[in-house]
Amino acid sequence: MLKRLIYCLLICLVLVVPNALLAADLDALLLELKLAAAQTETLSSQFVQEKHLAMFEETLLSAGRFVYQKPDRLRWELLTPVASGFILQGKTGQRWNGLSKERGRFSVENDPVMGMIAQQLLAWARVDIDWLQQRYRMELESETPIRLRLYPLDQGEAGFIDHLQVLFAADRSHVAEVKLIEQGGDSTLMRFREVEVNAPLAPDSFETPVF
């Protein structure tokens, strides 16, 4: 009986201790990411988006550029295949479509879809760990480089998104890749390239393009 009890305790230790260590590692790494992000005043990059559809072999590609200035100025612009995008400054912004030549103003408070898109992009740009922890359960996939797996806590979001995989740059100053895996098997991979941290921004970074 005593041997069986000791065996059960050993099994519990094998299962619990690694999980506790992983949680401690994750907390320490999240703190490092917070500290690194606090030093970021500006961020700019090119990005490539790969959309993989479960029903087809073809990958849909799009590309664009991304600009962020602390605390809440953002430019998200698709350059191919169709020029479109938006600029956010605080709680208001402007969006445009190069194909239709249309543009218009929006408020994140009155436009919930744009509000959520802007909030998500700002969270990645800022590496807003507190906001992300409120919305996702996080798991550590690797420490070098840091790769996290995020599971939505919101039931509505979880009905659409199975999980997110987030890869951070080697210096931990910014997000390098985000992969979104949908419940149906489709996935979207966003790769950020030619990233510049705290570099001077062009004067027209937060102006809409001229058609």
Short mmCIF file of C-alpha atoms in Angstrom, two decimals:
data_model
loop_
_atom_site.label_atom_id
_atom_site.label_comp_id
_atom_site.label_asym_id
_atom_site.label_seq_id
_atom_site.Cartn_x
_atom_site.Cartn_y
_atom_site.Cartn_z
CA MET A 1 0.00 0.00 0.00
CA LEU A 2 2.83 2.38 0.93
CA LYS A 3 4.66 1.62 -2.32
CA ARG A 4 1.51 2.35 -4.33
CA LEU A 5 1.05 5.67 -2.52
CA ILE A 6 4.68 6.68 -3.20
CA TYR A 7 4.27 5.70 -6.85
CA CYS A 8 1.15 7.86 -7.18
CA LEU A 9 2.93 10.80 -5.57
CA LEU A 10 5.85 10.45 -7.97
CA ILE A 11 3.47 10.43 -10.93
CA CYS A 12 1.83 13.61 -9.62
CA LEU A 13 5.20 15.30 -9.24
CA VAL A 14 6.20 14.35 -12.79
CA LEU A 15 3.00 15.90 -14.13
CA VAL A 16 2.72 18.97 -11.90
CA VAL A 17 6.32 20.18 -11.57
CA PRO A 18 6.98 20.62 -15.34
CA ASN A 19 3.69 22.53 -15.70
CA ALA A 20 4.66 24.79 -12.80
CA LEU A 21 8.07 25.40 -14.34
CA LEU A 22 6.49 26.19 -17.72
CA ALA A 23 4.14 28.69 -16.04
CA ALA A 24 7.07 30.32 -14.28
CA ASP A 25 9.04 30.46 -17.54
CA LEU A 26 6.05 31.99 -19.33
CA ASP A 27 5.56 34.66 -16.66
CA ALA A 28 9.24 35.60 -16.79
CA LEU A 29 9.24 35.80 -20.58
CA LEU A 30 6.05 37.87 -20.65
CA LEU A 31 7.70 40.32 -18.26
CA GLU A 32 10.73 40.53 -20.58
CA LEU A 33 8.44 41.23 -23.52
CA LYS A 34 6.68 43.98 -21.56
CA LEU A 35 9.96 45.65 -20.67
CA ALA A 36 11.23 45.46 -24.25
CA ALA A 37 7.96 46.85 -25.65
CA ALA A 38 8.07 49.77 -23.23
CA GLN A 39 11.16 51.02 -25.08
CA THR A 40 9.40 51.11 -28.45
CA GLU A 41 8.33 54.57 -29.60
CA THR A 42 7.93 53.85 -33.32
CA LEU A 43 7.68 50.72 -35.41
CA SER A 44 7.48 50.25 -39.16
CA SER A 45 7.68 47.24 -41.44
CA GLN A 46 6.62 45.54 -44.62
CA PHE A 47 4.36 42.51 -44.28
CA VAL A 48 3.31 39.53 -46.34
CA GLN A 49 0.04 37.75 -45.66
CA GLU A 50 -0.50 34.13 -46.70
CA LYS A 51 -4.06 32.81 -46.67
CA HIS A 52 -4.32 29.02 -46.80
CA LEU A 53 -7.75 27.56 -47.57
CA ALA A 54 -8.41 24.00 -46.42
CA MET A 55 -10.44 23.21 -49.56
CA PHE A 56 -7.80 24.43 -52.04
CA GLU A 57 -4.07 23.95 -52.55
CA GLU A 58 -3.51 27.51 -53.73
CA THR A 59 -2.17 30.11 -51.29
CA LEU A 60 -3.61 33.62 -51.50
CA LEU A 61 -0.90 36.24 -51.10
CA SER A 62 -1.13 39.91 -50.21
CA ALA A 63 1.47 42.43 -49.10
CA GLY A 64 1.63 45.85 -47.55
CA ARG A 65 3.19 48.08 -44.94
CA PHE A 66 2.59 48.81 -41.29
CA VAL A 67 3.50 51.88 -39.23
CA TYR A 68 2.99 52.50 -35.50
CA GLN A 69 3.78 55.45 -33.28
CA LYS A 70 3.29 55.34 -29.54
CA PRO A 71 0.73 55.40 -28.03
CA ASP A 72 -2.10 54.99 -30.56
CA ARG A 73 -1.19 56.06 -34.10
CA LEU A 74 -1.37 53.30 -36.66
CA ARG A 75 -1.19 52.81 -40.42
CA TRP A 76 -2.22 49.48 -41.95
CA GLU A 77 -1.97 49.49 -45.73
CA LEU A 78 -2.40 46.72 -48.29
CA LEU A 79 -0.41 47.43 -51.45
CA THR A 80 -1.19 44.25 -53.40
CA PRO A 81 -3.32 42.80 -54.85
CA VAL A 82 -5.69 45.76 -54.17
CA ALA A 83 -4.52 48.99 -52.56
CA SER A 84 -6.55 49.69 -49.42
CA GLY A 85 -6.02 50.44 -45.77
CA PHE A 86 -6.69 52.70 -42.85
CA ILE A 87 -5.04 55.18 -40.53
CA LEU A 88 -5.88 55.42 -36.86
CA GLN A 89 -5.09 58.37 -34.61
CA GLY A 90 -6.52 57.84 -31.15
CA LYS A 91 -10.15 56.78 -31.45
CA THR A 92 -10.80 58.10 -34.95
CA GLY A 93 -9.38 57.28 -38.33
CA GLN A 94 -9.73 57.22 -42.10
CA ARG A 95 -9.94 54.28 -44.46
CA TRP A 96 -9.62 54.04 -48.22
CA ASN A 97 -9.96 51.73 -51.20
CA GLY A 98 -7.68 52.37 -54.15
CA LEU A 99 -9.85 50.36 -56.55
CA SER A 100 -13.08 52.29 -55.95
CA LYS A 101 -11.25 55.51 -55.04
CA GLU A 102 -13.44 55.74 -51.95
CA ARG A 103 -12.36 57.02 -48.57
CA GLY A 104 -14.17 57.80 -45.35
CA ARG A 105 -13.79 58.57 -41.67
CA PHE A 106 -14.64 56.21 -38.83
CA SER A 107 -14.71 56.09 -35.04
CA VAL A 108 -13.72 52.95 -33.13
CA GLU A 109 -16.59 53.65 -30.72
CA ASN A 110 -19.23 53.75 -33.47
CA ASP A 111 -17.74 51.09 -35.77
CA PRO A 112 -17.24 47.88 -33.74
CA VAL A 113 -15.60 45.97 -36.61
CA MET A 114 -12.96 48.64 -37.23
CA GLY A 115 -12.62 49.05 -33.48
CA MET A 116 -11.75 45.37 -33.02
CA ILE A 117 -9.35 45.33 -35.98
CA ALA A 118 -7.57 48.43 -34.70
CA GLN A 119 -7.46 47.05 -31.15
CA GLN A 120 -5.90 43.78 -32.30
CA LEU A 121 -3.26 45.51 -34.44
CA LEU A 122 -2.41 47.95 -31.67
CA ALA A 123 -2.06 45.04 -29.24
CA TRP A 124 0.51 43.37 -31.53
CA ALA A 125 2.33 46.65 -32.21
CA ARG A 126 2.52 47.55 -28.52
CA VAL A 127 3.04 43.94 -27.42
CA ASP A 128 0.21 44.69 -24.99
CA ILE A 129 0.56 41.61 -22.79
CA ASP A 130 -2.08 42.73 -20.27
CA TRP A 131 -4.73 43.12 -22.99
CA LEU A 132 -3.78 39.82 -24.59
CA GLN A 133 -3.96 37.96 -21.27
CA GLN A 134 -7.49 39.24 -20.75
CA ARG A 135 -8.58 37.76 -24.09
CA TYR A 136 -6.46 34.62 -24.47
CA ARG A 137 -5.12 31.65 -22.56
CA MET A 138 -1.41 31.55 -23.31
CA GLU A 139 0.95 28.61 -23.68
CA LEU A 140 4.69 28.72 -24.26
CA GLU A 141 5.72 26.74 -27.34
CA SER A 142 9.39 27.72 -27.39
CA GLU A 143 11.67 30.06 -25.48
CA THR A 144 14.36 30.72 -28.12
CA PRO A 145 12.87 32.29 -30.10
CA ILE A 146 9.78 33.08 -28.05
CA ARG A 147 6.73 31.48 -29.62
CA LEU A 148 3.35 31.61 -27.89
CA ARG A 149 0.11 29.79 -28.57
CA LEU A 150 -3.03 31.75 -27.71
CA TYR A 151 -6.50 30.27 -27.21
CA PRO A 152 -9.47 32.69 -27.25
CA LEU A 153 -11.38 33.06 -24.00
CA ASP A 154 -14.34 34.78 -25.66
CA GLN A 155 -16.82 32.14 -26.83
CA GLY A 156 -17.76 34.10 -29.93
CA GLU A 157 -14.14 34.40 -31.01
CA ALA A 158 -13.44 30.77 -30.08
CA GLY A 159 -16.25 29.68 -32.40
CA PHE A 160 -14.25 31.09 -35.29
CA ILE A 161 -10.60 30.89 -34.16
CA ASP A 162 -9.06 27.69 -32.84
CA HIS A 163 -5.81 29.37 -31.78
CA LEU A 164 -3.09 31.87 -32.67
CA GLN A 165 0.65 31.26 -32.89
CA VAL A 166 2.80 34.31 -32.22
CA LEU A 167 6.54 34.43 -32.92
CA PHE A 168 8.65 37.27 -31.49
CA ALA A 169 11.86 38.69 -32.91
CA ALA A 170 15.16 37.47 -31.47
CA ASP A 171 15.67 40.77 -29.61
CA ARG A 172 12.06 40.51 -28.31
CA SER A 173 11.28 44.07 -29.38
CA HIS A 174 8.39 43.18 -31.71
CA VAL A 175 6.18 40.49 -33.17
CA ALA A 176 7.77 38.75 -36.18
CA GLU A 177 4.91 36.46 -37.22
CA VAL A 178 1.27 35.84 -36.36
CA LYS A 179 -0.53 32.73 -37.54
CA LEU A 180 -4.29 32.43 -37.13
CA ILE A 181 -5.79 28.93 -37.32
CA GLU A 182 -9.53 28.83 -37.85
CA GLN A 183 -11.87 26.12 -36.62
CA GLY A 184 -12.58 24.98 -40.17
CA GLY A 185 -8.92 24.40 -40.96
CA ASP A 186 -8.19 27.60 -42.89
CA SER A 187 -5.21 29.62 -41.70
CA THR A 188 -3.65 33.03 -42.21
CA LEU A 189 0.06 33.69 -41.70
CA MET A 190 1.34 37.25 -41.33
CA ARG A 191 5.10 37.78 -41.65
CA PHE A 192 6.65 41.14 -40.77
CA ARG A 193 9.83 42.00 -42.69
CA GLU A 194 12.32 44.89 -42.85
CA VAL A 195 11.24 45.95 -39.38
CA GLU A 196 12.59 49.24 -38.07
CA VAL A 197 12.27 50.02 -34.37
CA ASN A 198 12.49 53.63 -33.12
CA ALA A 199 13.53 54.92 -36.53
CA PRO A 200 12.31 58.35 -37.71
CA LEU A 201 8.99 58.09 -39.55
CA ALA A 202 8.17 59.75 -42.87
CA PRO A 203 6.17 62.99 -42.47
CA ASP A 204 3.22 61.48 -44.38
CA SER A 205 3.11 58.22 -42.40
CA PHE A 206 -0.34 58.99 -41.03
CA GLU A 207 -1.85 60.66 -44.08
CA THR A 208 -4.16 58.98 -46.57
CA PRO A 209 -2.77 58.37 -50.07
CA VAL A 210 -3.61 60.64 -52.98
CA PHE A 211 -5.58 58.90 -55.75
#
